[in-house]
Tab-separated table of C-alpha atoms in Angstrom:
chain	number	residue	atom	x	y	z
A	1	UNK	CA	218.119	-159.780	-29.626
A	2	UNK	CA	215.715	-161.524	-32.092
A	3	UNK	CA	217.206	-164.833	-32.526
A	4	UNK	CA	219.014	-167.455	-30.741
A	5	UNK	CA	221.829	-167.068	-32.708
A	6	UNK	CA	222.291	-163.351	-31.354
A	7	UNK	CA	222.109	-164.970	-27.889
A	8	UNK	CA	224.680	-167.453	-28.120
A	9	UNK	CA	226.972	-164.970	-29.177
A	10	UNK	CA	226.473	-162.294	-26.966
A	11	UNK	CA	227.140	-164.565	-24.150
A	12	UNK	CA	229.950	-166.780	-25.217
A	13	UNK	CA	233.013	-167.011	-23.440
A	14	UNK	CA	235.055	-167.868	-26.786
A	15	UNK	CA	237.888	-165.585	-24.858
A	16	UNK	CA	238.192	-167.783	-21.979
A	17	UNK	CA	238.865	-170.777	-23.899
A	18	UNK	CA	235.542	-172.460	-23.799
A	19	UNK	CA	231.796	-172.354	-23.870
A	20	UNK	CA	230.156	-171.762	-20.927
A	21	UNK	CA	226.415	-170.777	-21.302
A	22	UNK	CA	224.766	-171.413	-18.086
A	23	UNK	CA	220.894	-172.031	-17.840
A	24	UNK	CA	220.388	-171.741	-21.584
A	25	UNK	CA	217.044	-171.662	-22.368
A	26	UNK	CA	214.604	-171.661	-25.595
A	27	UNK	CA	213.546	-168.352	-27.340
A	28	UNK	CA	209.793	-169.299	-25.800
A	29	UNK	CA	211.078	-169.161	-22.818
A	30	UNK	CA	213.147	-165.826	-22.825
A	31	UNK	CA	210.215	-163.961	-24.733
A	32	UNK	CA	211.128	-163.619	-28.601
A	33	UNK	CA	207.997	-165.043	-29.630
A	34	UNK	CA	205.741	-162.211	-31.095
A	35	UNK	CA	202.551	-163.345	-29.699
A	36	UNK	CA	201.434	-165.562	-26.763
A	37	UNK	CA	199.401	-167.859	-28.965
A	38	UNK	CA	199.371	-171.841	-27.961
A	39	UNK	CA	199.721	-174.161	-31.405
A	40	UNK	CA	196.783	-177.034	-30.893
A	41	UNK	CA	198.411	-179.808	-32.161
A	42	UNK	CA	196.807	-183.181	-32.858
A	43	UNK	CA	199.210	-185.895	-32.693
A	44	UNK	CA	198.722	-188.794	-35.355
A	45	UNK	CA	200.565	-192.193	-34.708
A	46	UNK	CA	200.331	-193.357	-31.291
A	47	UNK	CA	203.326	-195.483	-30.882
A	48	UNK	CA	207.012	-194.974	-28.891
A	49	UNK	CA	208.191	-191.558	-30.392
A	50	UNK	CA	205.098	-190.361	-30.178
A	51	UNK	CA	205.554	-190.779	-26.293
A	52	UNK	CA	208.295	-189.265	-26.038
A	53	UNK	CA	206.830	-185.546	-27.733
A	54	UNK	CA	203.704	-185.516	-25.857
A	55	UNK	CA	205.642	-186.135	-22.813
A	56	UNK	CA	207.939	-183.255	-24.063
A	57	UNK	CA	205.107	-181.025	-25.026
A	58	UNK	CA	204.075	-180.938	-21.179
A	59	UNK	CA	206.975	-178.350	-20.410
A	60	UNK	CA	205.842	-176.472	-23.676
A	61	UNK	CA	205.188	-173.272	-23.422
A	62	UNK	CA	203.061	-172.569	-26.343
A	63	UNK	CA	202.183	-176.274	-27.175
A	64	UNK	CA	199.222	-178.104	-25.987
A	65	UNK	CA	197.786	-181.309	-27.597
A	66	UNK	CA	194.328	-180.958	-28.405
A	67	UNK	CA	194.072	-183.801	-30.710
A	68	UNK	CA	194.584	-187.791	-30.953
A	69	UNK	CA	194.794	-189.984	-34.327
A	70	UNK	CA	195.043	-193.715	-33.869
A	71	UNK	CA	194.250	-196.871	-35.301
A	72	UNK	CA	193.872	-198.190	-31.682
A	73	UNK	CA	190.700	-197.485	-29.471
A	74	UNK	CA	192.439	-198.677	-26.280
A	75	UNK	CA	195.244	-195.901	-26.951
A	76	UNK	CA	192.700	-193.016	-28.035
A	77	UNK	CA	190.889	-193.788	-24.470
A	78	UNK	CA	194.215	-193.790	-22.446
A	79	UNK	CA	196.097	-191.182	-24.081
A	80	UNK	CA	192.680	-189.119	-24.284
A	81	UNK	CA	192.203	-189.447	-20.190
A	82	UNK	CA	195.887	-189.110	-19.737
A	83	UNK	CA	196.530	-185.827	-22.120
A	84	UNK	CA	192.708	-184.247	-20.991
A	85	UNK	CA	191.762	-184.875	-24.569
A	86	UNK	CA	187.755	-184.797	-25.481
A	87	UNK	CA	186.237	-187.722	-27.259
A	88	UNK	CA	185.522	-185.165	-29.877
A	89	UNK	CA	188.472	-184.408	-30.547
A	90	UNK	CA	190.017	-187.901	-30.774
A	91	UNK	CA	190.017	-189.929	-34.076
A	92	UNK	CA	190.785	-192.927	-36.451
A	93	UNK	CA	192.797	-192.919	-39.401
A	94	UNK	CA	189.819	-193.849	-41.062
A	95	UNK	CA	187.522	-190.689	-39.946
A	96	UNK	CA	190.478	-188.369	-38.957
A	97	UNK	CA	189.273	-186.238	-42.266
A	98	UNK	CA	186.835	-184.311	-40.052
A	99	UNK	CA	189.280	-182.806	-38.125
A	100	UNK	CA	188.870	-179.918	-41.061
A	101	UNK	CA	185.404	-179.034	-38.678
A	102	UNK	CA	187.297	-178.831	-36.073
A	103	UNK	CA	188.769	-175.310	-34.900
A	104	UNK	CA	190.321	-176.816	-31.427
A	105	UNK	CA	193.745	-177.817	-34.205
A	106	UNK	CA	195.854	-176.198	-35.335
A	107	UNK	CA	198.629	-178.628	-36.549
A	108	UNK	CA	199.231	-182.449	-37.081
A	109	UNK	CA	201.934	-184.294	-36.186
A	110	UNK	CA	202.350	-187.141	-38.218
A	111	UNK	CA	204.568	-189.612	-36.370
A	112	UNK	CA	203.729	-193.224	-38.076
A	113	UNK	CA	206.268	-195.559	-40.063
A	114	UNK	CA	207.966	-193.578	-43.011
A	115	UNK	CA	205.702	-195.163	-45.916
A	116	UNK	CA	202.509	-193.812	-44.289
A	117	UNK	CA	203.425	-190.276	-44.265
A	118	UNK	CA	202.614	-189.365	-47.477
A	119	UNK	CA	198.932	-189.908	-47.450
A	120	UNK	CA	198.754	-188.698	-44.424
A	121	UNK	CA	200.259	-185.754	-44.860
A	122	UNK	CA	198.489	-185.206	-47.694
A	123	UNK	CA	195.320	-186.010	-46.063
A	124	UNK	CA	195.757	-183.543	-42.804
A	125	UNK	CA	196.861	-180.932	-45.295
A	126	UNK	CA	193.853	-181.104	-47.581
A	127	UNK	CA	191.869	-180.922	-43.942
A	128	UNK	CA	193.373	-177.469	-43.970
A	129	UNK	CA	195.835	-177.927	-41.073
A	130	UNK	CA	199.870	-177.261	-40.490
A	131	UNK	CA	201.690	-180.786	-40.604
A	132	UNK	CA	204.526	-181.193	-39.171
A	133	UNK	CA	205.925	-184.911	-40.298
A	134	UNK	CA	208.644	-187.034	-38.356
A	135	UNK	CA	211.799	-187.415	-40.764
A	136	UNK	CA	212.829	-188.710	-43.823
A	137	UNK	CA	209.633	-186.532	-44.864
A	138	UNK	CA	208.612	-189.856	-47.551
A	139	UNK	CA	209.842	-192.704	-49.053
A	140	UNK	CA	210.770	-191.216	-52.317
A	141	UNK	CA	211.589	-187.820	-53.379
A	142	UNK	CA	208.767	-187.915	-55.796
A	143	UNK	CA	205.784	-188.703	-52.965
A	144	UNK	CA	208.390	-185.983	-51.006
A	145	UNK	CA	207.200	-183.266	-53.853
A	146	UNK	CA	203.948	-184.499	-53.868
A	147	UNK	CA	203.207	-183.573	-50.175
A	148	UNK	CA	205.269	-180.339	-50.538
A	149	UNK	CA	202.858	-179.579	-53.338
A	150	UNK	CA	199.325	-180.553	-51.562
A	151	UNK	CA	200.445	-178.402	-48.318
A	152	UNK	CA	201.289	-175.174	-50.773
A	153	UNK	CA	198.048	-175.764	-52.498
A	154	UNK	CA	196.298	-176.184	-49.576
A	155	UNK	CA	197.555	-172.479	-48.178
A	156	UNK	CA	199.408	-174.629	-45.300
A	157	UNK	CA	202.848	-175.092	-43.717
A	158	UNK	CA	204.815	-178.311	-44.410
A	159	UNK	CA	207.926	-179.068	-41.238
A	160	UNK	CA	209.384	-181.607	-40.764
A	161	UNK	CA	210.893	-182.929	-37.191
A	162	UNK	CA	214.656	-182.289	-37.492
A	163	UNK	CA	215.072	-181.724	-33.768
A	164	UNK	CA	218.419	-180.986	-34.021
A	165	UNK	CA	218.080	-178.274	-35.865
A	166	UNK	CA	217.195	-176.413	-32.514
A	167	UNK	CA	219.830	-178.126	-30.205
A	168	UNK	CA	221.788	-176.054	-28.347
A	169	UNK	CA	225.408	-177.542	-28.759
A	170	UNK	CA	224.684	-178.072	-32.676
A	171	UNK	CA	223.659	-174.548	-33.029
A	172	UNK	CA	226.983	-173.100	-31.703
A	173	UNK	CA	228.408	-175.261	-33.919
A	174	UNK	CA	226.496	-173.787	-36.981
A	175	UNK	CA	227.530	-170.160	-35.732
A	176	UNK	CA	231.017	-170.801	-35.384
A	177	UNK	CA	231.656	-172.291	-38.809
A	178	UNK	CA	229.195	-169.339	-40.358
A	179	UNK	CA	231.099	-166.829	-38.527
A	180	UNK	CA	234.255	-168.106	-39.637
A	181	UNK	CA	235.814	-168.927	-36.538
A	182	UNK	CA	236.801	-172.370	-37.567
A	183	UNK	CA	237.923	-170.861	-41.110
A	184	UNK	CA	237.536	-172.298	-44.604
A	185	UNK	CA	235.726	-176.208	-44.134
A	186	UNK	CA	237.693	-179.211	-45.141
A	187	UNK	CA	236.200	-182.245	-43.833
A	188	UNK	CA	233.442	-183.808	-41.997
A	189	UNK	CA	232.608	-186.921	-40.197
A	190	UNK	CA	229.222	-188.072	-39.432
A	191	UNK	CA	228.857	-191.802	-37.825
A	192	UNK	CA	225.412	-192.799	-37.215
A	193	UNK	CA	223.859	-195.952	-35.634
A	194	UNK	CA	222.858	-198.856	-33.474
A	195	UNK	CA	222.435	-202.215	-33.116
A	196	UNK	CA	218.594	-202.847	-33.901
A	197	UNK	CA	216.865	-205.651	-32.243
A	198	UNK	CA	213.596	-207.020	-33.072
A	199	UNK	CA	213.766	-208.674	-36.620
A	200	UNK	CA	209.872	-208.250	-37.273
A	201	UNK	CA	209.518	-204.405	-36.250
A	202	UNK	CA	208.156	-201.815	-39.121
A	203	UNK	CA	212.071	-200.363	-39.804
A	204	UNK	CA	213.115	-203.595	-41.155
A	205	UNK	CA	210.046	-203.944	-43.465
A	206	UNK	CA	210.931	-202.242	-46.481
A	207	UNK	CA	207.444	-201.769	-47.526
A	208	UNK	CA	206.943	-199.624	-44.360
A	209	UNK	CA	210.416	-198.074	-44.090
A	210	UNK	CA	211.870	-197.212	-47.693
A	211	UNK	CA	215.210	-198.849	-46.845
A	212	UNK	CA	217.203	-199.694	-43.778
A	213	UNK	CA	219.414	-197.962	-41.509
A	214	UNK	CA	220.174	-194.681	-44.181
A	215	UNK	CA	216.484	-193.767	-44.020
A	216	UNK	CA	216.154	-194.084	-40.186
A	217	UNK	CA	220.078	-193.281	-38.502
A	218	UNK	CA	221.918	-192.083	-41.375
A	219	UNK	CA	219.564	-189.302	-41.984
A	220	UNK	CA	220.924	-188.028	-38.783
A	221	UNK	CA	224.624	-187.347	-40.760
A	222	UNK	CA	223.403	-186.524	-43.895
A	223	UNK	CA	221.797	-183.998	-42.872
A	224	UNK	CA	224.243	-183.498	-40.780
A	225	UNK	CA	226.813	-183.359	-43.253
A	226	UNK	CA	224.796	-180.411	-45.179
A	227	UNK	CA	224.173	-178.041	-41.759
A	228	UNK	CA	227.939	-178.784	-40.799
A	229	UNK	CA	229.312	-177.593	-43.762
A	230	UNK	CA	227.043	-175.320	-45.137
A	231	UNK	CA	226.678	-176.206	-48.740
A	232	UNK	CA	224.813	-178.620	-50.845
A	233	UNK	CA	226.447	-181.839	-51.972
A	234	UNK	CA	227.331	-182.097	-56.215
A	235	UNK	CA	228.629	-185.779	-55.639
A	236	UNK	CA	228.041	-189.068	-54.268
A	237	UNK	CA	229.642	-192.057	-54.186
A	238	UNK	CA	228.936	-195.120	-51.748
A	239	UNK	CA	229.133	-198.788	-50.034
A	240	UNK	CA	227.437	-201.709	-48.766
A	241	UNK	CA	227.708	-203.860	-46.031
A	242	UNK	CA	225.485	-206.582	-45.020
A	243	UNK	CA	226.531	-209.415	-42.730
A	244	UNK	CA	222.895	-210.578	-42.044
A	245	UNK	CA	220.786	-211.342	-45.294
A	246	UNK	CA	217.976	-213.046	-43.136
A	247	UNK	CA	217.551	-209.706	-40.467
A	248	UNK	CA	218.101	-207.753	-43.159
A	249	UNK	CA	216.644	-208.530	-46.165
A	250	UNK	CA	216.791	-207.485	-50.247
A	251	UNK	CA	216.044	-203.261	-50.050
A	252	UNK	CA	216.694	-203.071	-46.462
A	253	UNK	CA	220.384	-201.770	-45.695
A	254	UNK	CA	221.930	-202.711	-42.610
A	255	UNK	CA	225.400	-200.741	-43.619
A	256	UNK	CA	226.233	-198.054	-45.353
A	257	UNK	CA	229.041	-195.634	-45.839
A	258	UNK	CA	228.968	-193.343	-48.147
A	259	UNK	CA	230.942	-189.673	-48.842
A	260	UNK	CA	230.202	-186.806	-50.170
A	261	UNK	CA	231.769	-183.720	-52.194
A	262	UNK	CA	231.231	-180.142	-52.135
A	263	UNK	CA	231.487	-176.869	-54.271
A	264	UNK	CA	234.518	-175.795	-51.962
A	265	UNK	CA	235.953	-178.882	-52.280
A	266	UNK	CA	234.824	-179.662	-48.640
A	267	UNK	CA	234.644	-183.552	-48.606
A	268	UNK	CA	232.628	-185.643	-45.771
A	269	UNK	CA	232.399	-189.378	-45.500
A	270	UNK	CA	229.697	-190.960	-42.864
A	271	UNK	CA	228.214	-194.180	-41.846
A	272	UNK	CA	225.060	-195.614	-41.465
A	273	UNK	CA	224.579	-198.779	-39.183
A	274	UNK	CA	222.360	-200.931	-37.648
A	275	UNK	CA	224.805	-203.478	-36.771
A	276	UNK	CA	226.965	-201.283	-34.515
A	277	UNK	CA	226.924	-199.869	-31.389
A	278	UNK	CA	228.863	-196.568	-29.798
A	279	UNK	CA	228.815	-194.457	-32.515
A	280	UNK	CA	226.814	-190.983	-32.712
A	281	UNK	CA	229.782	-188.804	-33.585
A	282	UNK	CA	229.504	-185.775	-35.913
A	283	UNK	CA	233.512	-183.896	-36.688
A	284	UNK	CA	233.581	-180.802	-38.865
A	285	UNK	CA	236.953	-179.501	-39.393
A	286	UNK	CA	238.552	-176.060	-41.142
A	287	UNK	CA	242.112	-174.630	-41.797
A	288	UNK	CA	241.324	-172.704	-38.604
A	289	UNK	CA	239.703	-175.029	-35.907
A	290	UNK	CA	237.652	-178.109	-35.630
A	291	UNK	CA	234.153	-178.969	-33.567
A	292	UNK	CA	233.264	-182.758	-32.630
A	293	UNK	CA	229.871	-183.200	-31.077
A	294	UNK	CA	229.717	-186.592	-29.601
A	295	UNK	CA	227.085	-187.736	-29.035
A	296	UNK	CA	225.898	-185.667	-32.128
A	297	UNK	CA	222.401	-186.953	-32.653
A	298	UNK	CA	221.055	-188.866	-29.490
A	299	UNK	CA	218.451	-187.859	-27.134
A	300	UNK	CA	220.553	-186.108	-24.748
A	301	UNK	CA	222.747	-184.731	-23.204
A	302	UNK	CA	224.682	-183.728	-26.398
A	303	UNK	CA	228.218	-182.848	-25.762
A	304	UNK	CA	230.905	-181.311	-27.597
A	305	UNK	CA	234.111	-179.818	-27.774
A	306	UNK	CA	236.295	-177.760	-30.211
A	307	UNK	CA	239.915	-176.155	-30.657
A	308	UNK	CA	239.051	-173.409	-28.327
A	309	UNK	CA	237.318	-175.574	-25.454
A	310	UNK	CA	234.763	-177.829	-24.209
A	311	UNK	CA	231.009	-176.204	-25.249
A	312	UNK	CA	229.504	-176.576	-22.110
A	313	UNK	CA	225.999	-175.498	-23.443
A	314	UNK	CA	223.309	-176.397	-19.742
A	315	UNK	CA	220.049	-177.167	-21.479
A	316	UNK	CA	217.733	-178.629	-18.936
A	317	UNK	CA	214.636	-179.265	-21.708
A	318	UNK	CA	213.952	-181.916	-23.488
A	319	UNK	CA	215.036	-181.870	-27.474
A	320	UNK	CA	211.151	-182.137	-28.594
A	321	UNK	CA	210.150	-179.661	-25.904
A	322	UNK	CA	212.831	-177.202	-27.441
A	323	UNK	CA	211.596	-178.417	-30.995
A	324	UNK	CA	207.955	-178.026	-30.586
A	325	UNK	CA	207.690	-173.902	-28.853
A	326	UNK	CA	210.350	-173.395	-31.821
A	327	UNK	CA	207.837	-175.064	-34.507
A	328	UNK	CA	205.115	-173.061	-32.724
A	329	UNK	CA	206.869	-169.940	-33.099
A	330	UNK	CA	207.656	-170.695	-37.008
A	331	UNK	CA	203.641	-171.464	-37.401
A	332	UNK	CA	202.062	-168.715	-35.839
A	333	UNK	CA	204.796	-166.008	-35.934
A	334	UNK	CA	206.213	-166.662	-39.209
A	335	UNK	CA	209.681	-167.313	-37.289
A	336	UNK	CA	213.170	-167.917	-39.398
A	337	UNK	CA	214.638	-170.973	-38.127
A	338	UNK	CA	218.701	-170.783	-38.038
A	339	UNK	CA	218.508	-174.456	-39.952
A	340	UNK	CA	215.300	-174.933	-42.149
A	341	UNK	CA	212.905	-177.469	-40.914
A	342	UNK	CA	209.908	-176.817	-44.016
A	343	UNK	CA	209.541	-179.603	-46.411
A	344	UNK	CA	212.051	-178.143	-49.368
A	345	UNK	CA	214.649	-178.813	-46.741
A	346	UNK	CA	213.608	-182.451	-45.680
A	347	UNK	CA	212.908	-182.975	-49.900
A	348	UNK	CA	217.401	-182.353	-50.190
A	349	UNK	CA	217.738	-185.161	-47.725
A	350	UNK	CA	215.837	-187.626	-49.708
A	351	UNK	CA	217.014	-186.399	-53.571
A	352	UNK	CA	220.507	-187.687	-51.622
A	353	UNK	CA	219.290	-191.070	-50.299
A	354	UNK	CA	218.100	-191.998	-53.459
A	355	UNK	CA	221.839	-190.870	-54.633
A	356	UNK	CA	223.771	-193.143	-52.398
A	357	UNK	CA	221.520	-195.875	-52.979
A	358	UNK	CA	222.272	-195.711	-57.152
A	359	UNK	CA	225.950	-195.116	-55.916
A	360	UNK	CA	225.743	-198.533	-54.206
A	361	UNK	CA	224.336	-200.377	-56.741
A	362	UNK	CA	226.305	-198.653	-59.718
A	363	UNK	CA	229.761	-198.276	-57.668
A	364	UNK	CA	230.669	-195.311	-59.061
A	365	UNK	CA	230.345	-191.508	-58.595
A	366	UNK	CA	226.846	-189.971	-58.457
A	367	UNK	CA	226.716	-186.419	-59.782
A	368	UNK	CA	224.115	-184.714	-58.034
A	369	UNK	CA	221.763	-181.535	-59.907
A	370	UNK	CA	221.941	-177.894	-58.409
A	371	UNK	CA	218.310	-178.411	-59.421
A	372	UNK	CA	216.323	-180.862	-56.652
């Protein structure tokens, strides 16, 4: 057994009716990792999320952070004493250049507003370090081929933080539909969102976020949409809602729904929110069967169900914990993810924003390239 993919299977009670994998655990933790290597990551952008994966990367087993980036000398100190971090190895975004001397990292994690990452991507690449970079990649597809660019110049990897590309529940969901079981795909349903609350935080500042609630939520079932399926989107066509002009202002969407069509004639129509609560649902369904994940995209627990059963999928770790050995094992082993994570993937997501956005303002149907 060399993937997770080969795991699920073998040990799916399809025949019973449902899903039943009991104590599932990540391929770092059952040994399919050629090498025992530990990733050093530094971890650039100090803020909530940021939290949340170094908390994560404590159960890691071949994660440790060895590195701190911050604009914020009170957070390098705590988060330095807290996560056993030398002064050496902690840094500014002014200085954080020098981490090219440094040999204890491996990897940067670049978790800061979306309109930073390019540069800093850029920057940490160029340093001759792995980035990995919290999604949407960039705020344009062009800075999004710009970084891909800089990291294959510089000889490094490019991933991007799609954790649920390595989610249990989502994953038997992908090997269903690719094993046919749910035969061919006709339709999918992706809602996304939440009802934001402070009007002066960074994801209502276009300048900082690129848009509104497509480039933060909606991501979730666009992408989504393209896993789910299994195909690449050839049209677009889209519509906007805003009740609140003052919260959210000119370039920053509060909602958006928008559908999509496919090469099989697989259609999918999703929306993007930050004016509603109680959403989170993704719904693929074929001529033979039909999954629903819901929630789809939360933190966790993740649950789902399908024609056959309830997917009953016990994952005790934490979605970044899960992401992060998987990352490591794509770094240093050169592992295959089921569902990409490198930066052509994340580059797909954002050729698409920048479709439904024209489809909004043009109100008609967006032909999309093969070519990205």
């Amino acid at each position: 057994m060399s993937t997770r993919r080969h795991f699920i299977r073998n040990i799916s009670l399809s025949t019973l009716g449902a899903y039943t994998l009991m104590d599932w655990k990540p391929a770092s933790a059952l040994s399919f990792f050629n090498s025992d290597a530990v990733l050093k990551v530094a971890l650039l952008g100090l803020g909530g999320y940021a939290s949340r994966v170094a908390e994560a990367i404590q159960q890691c087993q071949r994660v440790k952070i060895t590195g701190l980036i911050s604009g914020t000398p009170e957070k390098l100190k705590q988060w330095g004493e807290k996560y056993k971090v030398p002064e050496k190895n902690r840094y500014n975004y002014q200085n954080f250049d020098a981490i090219k001397n440094n040999p204890d990292i491996d990897a940067v994690y670049v978790i800061t507003p979306n309109a930073l990452h390019h540069d800093q991507v850029i920057r940490s690449a160029k340093a001759g370090k792995h980035v990995i970079c919290e999604k949407p990649m960039a705020i344009s597809a062009k800075e999004g081929r710009e970084m891909i660019e800089a990291c294959k110049k510089a000889g490094k990897q490019l991933l991007v933080g799609y954790r649920m590309h390595f989610e249990p529940l989502t994953l038997e969901v992908v090997r269903m539909r690719s094993a046919g079981e749910l035969g061919a795909i006709r339709f999918f349903q992706g809602l996304c969102g939440f009802r934001i609350g402070d009007p002066t935080q960074w994801r209502l500042n276009k300048a900082l976020a690129g848009g509104g609630s497509l480039m933060d939520i909606g991501i979730y079932a666009l992408n989504g949409s393209r896993y789910m399926v299994g195909e690449e989107p050839v049209w677009v066509t889209a519509q906007e809602t805003k009740t609140d002009p003052v919260k959210f202002k000119e370039g920053v969407d509060e909602t958006i729904t928008f559908q999509l069509g496919f090469p099989s004639g697989a259609e999918a129509s999703c929306l993007s929110t930050y004016n509603m609560n109680n959403l989170d649902r993704f719904f693929l369904n074929g001529d033979k069967g039909f999954a629903e994940l819901q929630p789809a995209a939360g933190y966790g627990p993740i649950r789902g169900k399908t024609n056959k059963g309830p997917l009953d999928i016990k994952n005790p770790l934490p979605q970044q914990t899960i992401q992060m050995d998987e990352m490591a094992a794509i770094l240093l082993d050169n592992k295959k993810p089921i569902v990409p994570v490198d930066g052509e993937e994340a580059l797909k997501d954002l050729v698409l924003i920048e479709a439904i956005y024209k489809a909004v303002k043009t109100g008609g149907q967006v032909k999309l390239n093969a070519e990205r």
